[in-house]
């Protein structure tokens, strides 16, 4: 028996009685990460990835109840990586996949959806053309996502493919919040506007925060602090502002990205120092941020270890924290106050020192940190003092689970009378009756530094 309408999906009854497996793919320029889910109970059956950004190429493969596999490989193409991952999923006496036919659908993370894609969509030839066209706005990300989509299309031709966009959660920004004060030709003809990124992470954390606090009418400030970093202001589950803009370069200081700087600096460097656009791009995206100021590393853990004896390390951390505090304060002003501050991603989840330094400067917002809880917490956790006016949450972001849920929604809609309505805007936070009881892997996973 198969339920076919979206109302029954939100009651958790859309999937067939047989187990339905959904594969989630996140293709980077030199990597392919994956997660395999049982779509009915949201159990994570296996995850890992292949990364060839450094030599030799490295494979990580995890399955519940089994030792983690780490292996060095020689492959350097998305097609070869996908083939190897699918082979591993079918390997062993009790494989995660009995056959490729078990994969009902594949969800792909796509960084930039532009103005057109404001929710997840089923992938068609037209959608692929638009993702390719948007590659000029995300040259490091969209082409890689398209490679992943094309590879999976060849290997799993019967599986429904879905694109989930990092920009979609921010499609609710008001015209005032998304508009740059630039000439109309730039904004109206060339599409120069604020899009925002890390939306899959912000969406998941907004839903999880509502679940933890027990209400949805919240003013949330979510700090996604990883290699890339952004802050979002979310009211009642809807994004109203965010720190990233036209590109992921705007906003906070990051591992190797500058974040927001005076545009006049770029004009000065072009006119008086002989730099060209390519040199500016390289410097701002790969040589700035924590790496640029510290001169040590883009890894915050290493910089923190050198604080006692390295003034450049101290300056890097001071600027990093200053920019975070400044941005959180701006988001709280936009919301007219704050009910909870959320820390997520690699630094947000894994650095008690940064959380402490940030919260110490935000007491005026009613945030009172429990220092003992901060030092010992495991996500998901509330690390505010009981008397704190606003809560302080540490949440392990699950972009893969968000993509799986969006894919599952479209698998359900493709089965019944909603077929073809892939552009219907979904709730990017799961319905309150869906209790979000995701089953983790049997063994504890190391938390990578997330983008």
Short mmCIF file of C-alpha atoms in Angstrom, two decimals:
data_model
loop_
_atom_site.label_atom_id
_atom_site.label_comp_id
_atom_site.label_asym_id
_atom_site.label_seq_id
_atom_site.Cartn_x
_atom_site.Cartn_y
_atom_site.Cartn_z
CA UNK A 1 0.00 0.00 0.00
CA UNK A 2 1.45 3.34 -1.00
CA UNK A 3 0.22 6.73 0.18
CA UNK A 4 0.50 9.35 -2.54
CA UNK A 5 -0.29 12.84 -1.28
CA UNK A 6 1.93 15.31 0.53
CA UNK A 7 -0.37 15.52 3.55
CA UNK A 8 0.14 11.84 4.22
CA UNK A 9 3.88 12.35 3.67
CA UNK A 10 3.96 14.84 6.52
CA UNK A 11 2.32 12.15 8.66
CA UNK A 12 5.25 9.91 7.73
CA UNK A 13 3.30 7.54 5.43
CA UNK A 14 4.44 8.31 1.94
CA UNK A 15 7.10 5.66 1.50
CA UNK A 16 6.26 2.12 0.42
CA UNK A 17 6.35 -0.81 2.83
CA UNK A 18 9.58 -2.09 1.25
CA UNK A 19 12.74 -0.36 2.39
CA UNK A 20 13.58 2.67 0.25
CA UNK A 21 17.19 3.81 0.15
CA UNK A 22 18.29 7.32 -0.80
CA UNK A 23 21.87 8.19 -1.67
CA UNK A 24 23.11 11.72 -0.96
CA UNK A 25 26.08 13.06 -2.96
CA UNK A 26 28.18 16.15 -2.31
CA UNK A 27 30.62 16.65 -5.17
CA UNK A 28 33.46 19.11 -4.68
CA UNK A 29 36.00 20.18 -7.26
CA UNK A 30 38.36 17.42 -6.07
CA UNK A 31 36.17 15.23 -3.90
CA UNK A 32 32.99 13.19 -3.72
CA UNK A 33 31.27 12.67 -0.36
CA UNK A 34 28.26 10.42 0.14
CA UNK A 35 25.66 9.27 2.67
CA UNK A 36 23.27 6.34 2.23
CA UNK A 37 19.99 6.48 4.14
CA UNK A 38 17.03 4.25 4.81
CA UNK A 39 14.41 6.83 3.85
CA UNK A 40 11.69 5.52 6.14
CA UNK A 41 13.38 5.70 9.53
CA UNK A 42 16.21 8.09 8.45
CA UNK A 43 18.86 5.58 9.52
CA UNK A 44 22.31 6.41 8.18
CA UNK A 45 23.48 3.13 6.67
CA UNK A 46 26.89 4.25 5.40
CA UNK A 47 28.84 7.41 4.66
CA UNK A 48 32.27 8.64 3.68
CA UNK A 49 33.99 10.03 0.64
CA UNK A 50 36.95 10.17 -1.68
CA UNK A 51 39.22 13.22 -1.72
CA UNK A 52 41.94 13.84 -4.30
CA UNK A 53 42.73 17.47 -3.49
CA UNK A 54 45.98 16.18 -1.94
CA UNK A 55 48.04 13.24 -3.09
CA UNK A 56 47.62 10.40 -2.62
CA UNK A 57 43.84 10.19 -3.06
CA UNK A 58 42.16 9.07 0.14
CA UNK A 59 39.01 7.01 0.72
CA UNK A 60 37.03 7.01 3.97
CA UNK A 61 34.14 4.55 4.28
CA UNK A 62 31.98 4.06 7.39
CA UNK A 63 29.23 1.56 8.13
CA UNK A 64 27.28 1.03 11.33
CA UNK A 65 28.84 -1.62 13.51
CA UNK A 66 31.89 -2.08 11.28
CA UNK A 67 35.45 -0.72 11.43
CA UNK A 68 36.10 2.49 9.51
CA UNK A 69 37.89 1.89 6.21
CA UNK A 70 40.71 4.24 5.19
CA UNK A 71 42.56 3.58 1.97
CA UNK A 72 44.88 5.35 -0.44
CA UNK A 73 43.82 5.27 -4.10
CA UNK A 74 45.05 6.49 -7.46
CA UNK A 75 41.81 7.77 -9.01
CA UNK A 76 41.16 11.48 -9.73
CA UNK A 77 37.77 11.61 -11.48
CA UNK A 78 34.21 11.83 -10.22
CA UNK A 79 33.20 8.89 -12.41
CA UNK A 80 35.87 6.64 -10.91
CA UNK A 81 35.04 7.85 -7.39
CA UNK A 82 31.33 7.13 -7.83
CA UNK A 83 32.05 3.66 -9.20
CA UNK A 84 34.31 2.85 -6.25
CA UNK A 85 31.78 4.12 -3.69
CA UNK A 86 28.97 2.07 -5.24
CA UNK A 87 31.21 -1.00 -5.28
CA UNK A 88 31.98 -0.57 -1.59
CA UNK A 89 28.29 -0.14 -0.76
CA UNK A 90 27.64 -3.55 -2.31
CA UNK A 91 30.68 -5.27 -0.76
CA UNK A 92 30.87 -7.73 2.14
CA UNK A 93 28.59 -10.45 3.49
CA UNK A 94 25.84 -7.99 4.57
CA UNK A 95 26.23 -5.02 2.21
CA UNK A 96 24.47 -1.68 2.64
CA UNK A 97 23.13 -2.24 -0.89
CA UNK A 98 22.11 -5.67 -2.15
CA UNK A 99 22.09 -4.18 -5.65
CA UNK A 100 22.04 -0.78 -7.33
CA UNK A 101 18.32 -1.27 -7.87
CA UNK A 102 17.89 -0.62 -4.13
CA UNK A 103 18.70 3.08 -4.64
CA UNK A 104 15.36 4.73 -5.26
CA UNK A 105 16.68 8.30 -5.51
CA UNK A 106 19.86 10.37 -5.30
CA UNK A 107 20.01 13.83 -3.74
CA UNK A 108 22.79 16.22 -4.76
CA UNK A 109 24.04 19.32 -2.96
CA UNK A 110 24.26 22.22 -5.42
CA UNK A 111 25.75 25.41 -4.00
CA UNK A 112 24.13 28.05 -6.22
CA UNK A 113 20.51 28.00 -7.35
CA UNK A 114 20.31 31.60 -8.45
CA UNK A 115 16.93 33.33 -8.49
CA UNK A 116 15.15 30.45 -10.19
CA UNK A 117 15.62 27.57 -7.76
CA UNK A 118 14.10 28.46 -4.39
CA UNK A 119 13.55 24.85 -3.33
CA UNK A 120 14.83 21.38 -4.16
CA UNK A 121 13.87 20.16 -7.67
CA UNK A 122 13.87 16.95 -9.64
CA UNK A 123 16.78 17.05 -12.05
CA UNK A 124 15.92 17.30 -15.74
CA UNK A 125 17.95 18.27 -18.78
CA UNK A 126 16.67 21.84 -18.35
CA UNK A 127 17.69 21.92 -14.68
CA UNK A 128 21.17 20.68 -15.60
CA UNK A 129 21.53 23.46 -18.18
CA UNK A 130 20.60 26.06 -15.59
CA UNK A 131 23.04 24.63 -13.02
CA UNK A 132 25.73 24.84 -15.69
CA UNK A 133 24.76 28.44 -16.48
CA UNK A 134 24.97 29.35 -12.78
CA UNK A 135 28.52 28.02 -12.75
CA UNK A 136 29.80 31.53 -13.46
CA UNK A 137 28.45 32.54 -10.03
CA UNK A 138 29.95 29.49 -8.28
CA UNK A 139 32.85 28.33 -10.47
CA UNK A 140 34.38 26.11 -7.78
CA UNK A 141 31.15 24.36 -6.86
CA UNK A 142 28.40 24.13 -9.50
CA UNK A 143 30.55 22.48 -12.20
CA UNK A 144 31.62 19.83 -9.68
CA UNK A 145 28.00 19.21 -8.69
CA UNK A 146 27.09 18.81 -12.35
CA UNK A 147 29.90 16.28 -12.78
CA UNK A 148 28.46 14.29 -9.89
CA UNK A 149 24.95 14.46 -11.35
CA UNK A 150 26.13 13.25 -14.77
CA UNK A 151 28.12 10.39 -13.27
CA UNK A 152 25.21 9.15 -11.16
CA UNK A 153 22.89 9.48 -14.15
CA UNK A 154 25.10 7.03 -16.06
CA UNK A 155 25.55 4.54 -13.22
CA UNK A 156 21.99 4.71 -11.79
CA UNK A 157 19.81 5.60 -14.79
CA UNK A 158 16.57 4.49 -13.11
CA UNK A 159 17.04 6.49 -9.91
CA UNK A 160 15.24 9.81 -9.48
CA UNK A 161 17.82 12.59 -9.08
CA UNK A 162 17.18 15.69 -6.98
CA UNK A 163 19.13 18.94 -6.62
CA UNK A 164 19.04 20.65 -3.21
CA UNK A 165 20.42 24.18 -3.27
CA UNK A 166 22.48 25.94 -0.60
CA UNK A 167 20.91 29.25 -1.60
CA UNK A 168 17.28 28.10 -1.33
CA UNK A 169 16.77 28.70 2.40
CA UNK A 170 17.67 32.36 1.90
CA UNK A 171 15.10 32.90 -0.88
CA UNK A 172 12.84 34.46 1.78
CA UNK A 173 15.09 37.50 2.23
CA UNK A 174 13.16 40.72 1.81
CA UNK A 175 13.94 43.01 -1.10
CA UNK A 176 15.68 45.37 1.32
CA UNK A 177 17.83 42.56 2.74
CA UNK A 178 18.88 41.14 -0.62
CA UNK A 179 19.51 44.38 -2.56
CA UNK A 180 22.94 46.00 -2.87
CA UNK A 181 23.05 49.82 -3.18
CA UNK A 182 24.40 49.68 -6.73
CA UNK A 183 23.35 51.02 -10.15
CA UNK A 184 20.07 49.54 -11.39
CA UNK A 185 21.75 48.06 -14.44
CA UNK A 186 23.91 45.93 -12.17
CA UNK A 187 21.08 44.73 -9.99
CA UNK A 188 18.25 44.40 -12.54
CA UNK A 189 20.05 43.39 -15.72
CA UNK A 190 23.06 41.55 -14.35
CA UNK A 191 21.40 39.97 -11.31
CA UNK A 192 23.83 41.35 -8.75
CA UNK A 193 22.09 40.69 -5.43
CA UNK A 194 22.56 38.88 -2.14
CA UNK A 195 21.83 35.14 -2.30
CA UNK A 196 23.34 33.70 0.87
CA UNK A 197 24.89 30.24 1.30
CA UNK A 198 25.12 27.35 3.80
CA UNK A 199 21.32 27.27 3.57
CA UNK A 200 21.09 23.50 4.01
CA UNK A 201 22.97 23.80 7.30
CA UNK A 202 21.02 26.83 8.52
CA UNK A 203 17.74 25.12 7.64
CA UNK A 204 18.61 21.97 9.56
CA UNK A 205 19.81 23.90 12.61
CA UNK A 206 16.69 26.07 12.68
CA UNK A 207 14.51 22.97 12.77
CA UNK A 208 16.67 21.23 15.35
CA UNK A 209 16.76 24.31 17.59
CA UNK A 210 12.96 24.48 17.53
CA UNK A 211 12.83 20.82 18.50
CA UNK A 212 15.32 21.28 21.37
CA UNK A 213 13.59 24.35 22.79
CA UNK A 214 10.10 22.97 22.20
CA UNK A 215 8.62 25.85 20.20
CA UNK A 216 8.81 27.24 16.69
CA UNK A 217 8.13 30.96 17.27
CA UNK A 218 11.80 31.73 17.82
CA UNK A 219 14.26 34.45 16.94
CA UNK A 220 17.40 32.47 16.11
CA UNK A 221 20.88 33.59 15.19
CA UNK A 222 22.76 30.64 13.66
CA UNK A 223 26.56 30.78 13.40
CA UNK A 224 27.87 28.23 10.88
CA UNK A 225 31.61 28.34 11.61
CA UNK A 226 33.74 26.03 9.47
CA UNK A 227 36.31 26.57 6.73
CA UNK A 228 33.59 28.74 5.26
CA UNK A 229 31.52 30.69 7.76
CA UNK A 230 28.22 32.52 7.77
CA UNK A 231 25.57 33.78 10.18
CA UNK A 232 21.83 33.73 9.54
CA UNK A 233 18.92 35.46 11.26
CA UNK A 234 15.85 33.20 11.36
CA UNK A 235 12.41 34.22 12.62
CA UNK A 236 9.75 31.51 13.11
CA UNK A 237 11.72 29.15 10.87
CA UNK A 238 12.10 31.68 8.03
CA UNK A 239 15.42 33.27 7.08
CA UNK A 240 15.29 37.08 7.19
CA UNK A 241 19.00 37.91 6.81
CA UNK A 242 22.38 36.28 6.31
CA UNK A 243 26.01 37.37 6.17
CA UNK A 244 27.07 35.86 2.82
CA UNK A 245 25.90 37.62 -0.31
CA UNK A 246 26.41 37.41 -4.07
CA UNK A 247 29.26 34.98 -3.43
CA UNK A 248 30.51 32.98 -0.41
CA UNK A 249 33.26 35.59 -0.01
CA UNK A 250 31.10 38.17 1.78
CA UNK A 251 30.61 38.34 5.52
CA UNK A 252 32.69 36.74 8.26
CA UNK A 253 36.44 36.26 8.21
CA UNK A 254 37.04 32.60 7.30
CA UNK A 255 39.86 30.07 7.10
CA UNK A 256 41.38 31.44 3.88
CA UNK A 257 38.69 33.93 2.73
CA UNK A 258 38.78 37.57 3.72
CA UNK A 259 35.09 38.08 4.28
CA UNK A 260 33.77 41.63 3.91
CA UNK A 261 36.36 44.32 3.16
CA UNK A 262 36.25 47.87 1.82
CA UNK A 263 35.73 47.58 -1.99
CA UNK A 264 37.98 50.61 -2.35
CA UNK A 265 40.91 48.38 -1.39
CA UNK A 266 40.43 46.40 -4.59
CA UNK A 267 40.28 49.55 -6.72
CA UNK A 268 43.48 50.78 -5.09
CA UNK A 269 45.29 47.46 -5.68
CA UNK A 270 44.18 47.39 -9.33
CA UNK A 271 45.17 50.98 -10.02
CA UNK A 272 48.32 51.41 -7.97
CA UNK A 273 49.85 47.98 -7.20
CA UNK A 274 49.50 46.26 -10.54
CA UNK A 275 47.35 43.35 -9.39
CA UNK A 276 44.89 41.86 -11.87
CA UNK A 277 41.52 40.22 -11.26
CA UNK A 278 42.98 36.71 -11.09
CA UNK A 279 45.50 37.75 -8.44
CA UNK A 280 42.79 39.45 -6.39
CA UNK A 281 40.60 36.35 -6.62
CA UNK A 282 43.43 34.10 -5.42
CA UNK A 283 44.40 36.42 -2.58
CA UNK A 284 40.88 37.02 -1.26
CA UNK A 285 39.72 33.39 -1.50
CA UNK A 286 42.85 31.39 -0.70
CA UNK A 287 45.44 33.60 1.04
CA UNK A 288 43.39 35.70 3.45
CA UNK A 289 41.34 35.08 6.58
CA UNK A 290 42.98 33.13 9.41
CA UNK A 291 45.84 32.10 7.14
CA UNK A 292 46.47 35.64 5.93
CA UNK A 293 46.58 37.30 9.35
CA UNK A 294 48.34 34.54 11.28
CA UNK A 295 50.85 33.57 8.61
CA UNK A 296 50.71 30.14 10.24
CA UNK A 297 47.79 28.09 9.03
CA UNK A 298 44.13 28.15 8.03
CA UNK A 299 43.47 25.58 10.79
CA UNK A 300 42.12 27.37 13.85
CA UNK A 301 43.25 24.56 16.14
CA UNK A 302 46.87 25.17 15.21
CA UNK A 303 46.49 28.93 15.59
CA UNK A 304 44.93 28.52 19.06
CA UNK A 305 47.85 26.32 20.11
CA UNK A 306 50.26 29.17 19.34
CA UNK A 307 48.40 31.93 21.22
CA UNK A 308 50.80 32.07 24.21
CA UNK A 309 53.87 32.98 22.17
CA UNK A 310 52.75 34.28 18.76
CA UNK A 311 51.26 37.79 18.47
CA UNK A 312 50.06 37.14 14.90
CA UNK A 313 48.10 34.13 16.13
CA UNK A 314 46.52 36.31 18.84
CA UNK A 315 45.59 38.97 16.30
CA UNK A 316 44.05 36.39 13.96
CA UNK A 317 41.83 35.03 16.74
CA UNK A 318 40.91 38.52 17.95
CA UNK A 319 39.83 39.64 14.48
CA UNK A 320 37.98 36.34 13.89
CA UNK A 321 36.00 36.71 17.13
CA UNK A 322 35.42 40.44 16.59
CA UNK A 323 33.84 39.81 13.19
CA UNK A 324 31.62 37.03 14.56
CA UNK A 325 30.42 39.16 17.48
CA UNK A 326 29.82 42.14 15.21
CA UNK A 327 27.73 40.05 12.81
CA UNK A 328 25.71 38.29 15.51
CA UNK A 329 24.90 41.69 16.99
CA UNK A 330 23.68 42.94 13.61
CA UNK A 331 21.49 39.86 13.14
CA UNK A 332 20.02 40.24 16.63
CA UNK A 333 19.19 43.86 15.80
CA UNK A 334 17.45 42.73 12.60
CA UNK A 335 15.36 40.27 14.62
CA UNK A 336 14.60 42.77 17.39
CA UNK A 337 16.20 40.48 19.96
CA UNK A 338 17.29 36.87 20.26
CA UNK A 339 15.80 33.73 21.78
CA UNK A 340 18.73 31.45 20.98
CA UNK A 341 22.22 31.54 19.53
CA UNK A 342 23.24 28.39 17.65
CA UNK A 343 26.84 27.30 17.02
CA UNK A 344 27.39 24.72 14.29
CA UNK A 345 29.94 23.30 11.80
CA UNK A 346 33.53 22.35 12.60
CA UNK A 347 34.59 25.36 14.69
CA UNK A 348 31.12 26.04 16.08
CA UNK A 349 30.73 22.45 17.24
CA UNK A 350 34.32 21.72 18.17
CA UNK A 351 35.90 24.85 19.70
CA UNK A 352 34.87 25.68 23.27
CA UNK A 353 37.43 28.49 23.26
CA UNK A 354 35.82 30.34 20.37
CA UNK A 355 32.32 29.83 21.78
CA UNK A 356 33.50 31.25 25.13
CA UNK A 357 35.17 34.28 23.58
CA UNK A 358 32.11 35.07 21.46
CA UNK A 359 29.56 34.63 24.26
CA UNK A 360 31.58 36.75 26.71
CA UNK A 361 31.00 39.72 24.41
CA UNK A 362 27.29 39.05 23.96
CA UNK A 363 26.04 39.13 27.54
CA UNK A 364 24.06 42.26 26.72
CA UNK A 365 21.80 40.05 24.58
CA UNK A 366 20.85 37.97 27.63
CA UNK A 367 23.29 35.17 26.79
CA UNK A 368 24.87 33.62 29.87
CA UNK A 369 27.26 30.77 29.10
CA UNK A 370 27.62 27.74 31.37
CA UNK A 371 31.40 27.43 31.19
CA UNK A 372 31.53 23.85 32.45
CA UNK A 373 28.90 22.72 29.96
CA UNK A 374 30.71 24.58 27.19
CA UNK A 375 33.96 22.70 27.86
CA UNK A 376 32.42 19.22 28.03
CA UNK A 377 29.39 19.31 25.75
CA UNK A 378 28.68 16.89 22.93
CA UNK A 379 26.28 18.18 20.25
CA UNK A 380 23.37 18.55 20.37
CA UNK A 381 23.47 20.48 23.65
CA UNK A 382 22.23 23.58 25.46
CA UNK A 383 25.24 25.26 27.07
CA UNK A 384 23.48 28.29 28.57
CA UNK A 385 23.02 28.75 32.29
CA UNK A 386 19.50 27.86 33.52
CA UNK A 387 18.84 31.54 34.27
CA UNK A 388 20.05 32.74 30.85
CA UNK A 389 17.40 34.84 29.12
CA UNK A 390 18.38 33.39 25.74
CA UNK A 391 19.59 29.85 25.07
CA UNK A 392 23.00 28.92 23.63
CA UNK A 393 22.87 25.74 21.55
CA UNK A 394 25.58 23.61 19.96
CA UNK A 395 24.08 21.60 17.10
CA UNK A 396 25.81 19.08 14.86
CA UNK A 397 24.75 20.19 11.41
CA UNK A 398 23.33 17.54 9.10
CA UNK A 399 23.25 18.88 5.56
CA UNK A 400 23.12 15.29 4.30
CA UNK A 401 19.94 14.62 6.26
CA UNK A 402 18.36 17.83 4.99
CA UNK A 403 19.12 16.79 1.40
CA UNK A 404 17.72 13.32 2.05
CA UNK A 405 14.47 14.76 3.41
CA UNK A 406 14.04 17.07 0.44
CA UNK A 407 14.76 14.16 -1.88
CA UNK A 408 12.27 11.96 -0.03
CA UNK A 409 9.63 14.66 -0.37
CA UNK A 410 10.09 14.72 -4.13
CA UNK A 411 10.16 10.92 -4.35
CA UNK A 412 6.78 10.98 -2.67
CA UNK A 413 5.39 13.71 -4.92
CA UNK A 414 6.56 11.85 -8.01
CA UNK A 415 4.37 8.88 -7.12
CA UNK A 416 0.99 10.55 -7.16
CA UNK A 417 -1.05 13.49 -8.23
CA UNK A 418 1.74 15.96 -7.41
CA UNK A 419 3.85 14.60 -10.26
CA UNK A 420 5.49 17.43 -12.21
CA UNK A 421 5.09 20.04 -9.48
CA UNK A 422 8.74 20.02 -8.53
CA UNK A 423 8.85 23.79 -8.23
CA UNK A 424 6.22 23.88 -5.46
CA UNK A 425 8.01 25.56 -2.58
CA UNK A 426 8.45 23.15 0.34
CA UNK A 427 8.78 23.94 3.99
CA UNK A 428 12.54 23.90 4.35
CA UNK A 429 12.06 22.98 7.98
CA UNK A 430 10.41 19.61 8.41
CA UNK A 431 6.79 19.62 9.54
CA UNK A 432 6.42 19.67 13.31
CA UNK A 433 4.77 16.24 13.26
CA UNK A 434 7.90 14.77 11.69
CA UNK A 435 9.89 14.24 14.86
CA UNK A 436 13.30 14.22 13.14
CA UNK A 437 14.40 11.05 14.88
CA UNK A 438 17.44 10.40 12.73
CA UNK A 439 19.40 7.27 13.60
CA UNK A 440 23.15 7.88 13.72
CA UNK A 441 25.80 5.41 12.76
CA UNK A 442 26.48 2.76 15.33
CA UNK A 443 29.90 4.18 16.13
CA UNK A 444 30.77 7.76 17.00
CA UNK A 445 31.94 9.79 14.02
CA UNK A 446 34.80 12.22 14.10
CA UNK A 447 33.56 15.72 13.32
CA UNK A 448 35.34 17.10 10.28
CA UNK A 449 35.83 20.81 9.81
CA UNK A 450 32.73 21.53 7.77
CA UNK A 451 32.54 24.06 4.98
#
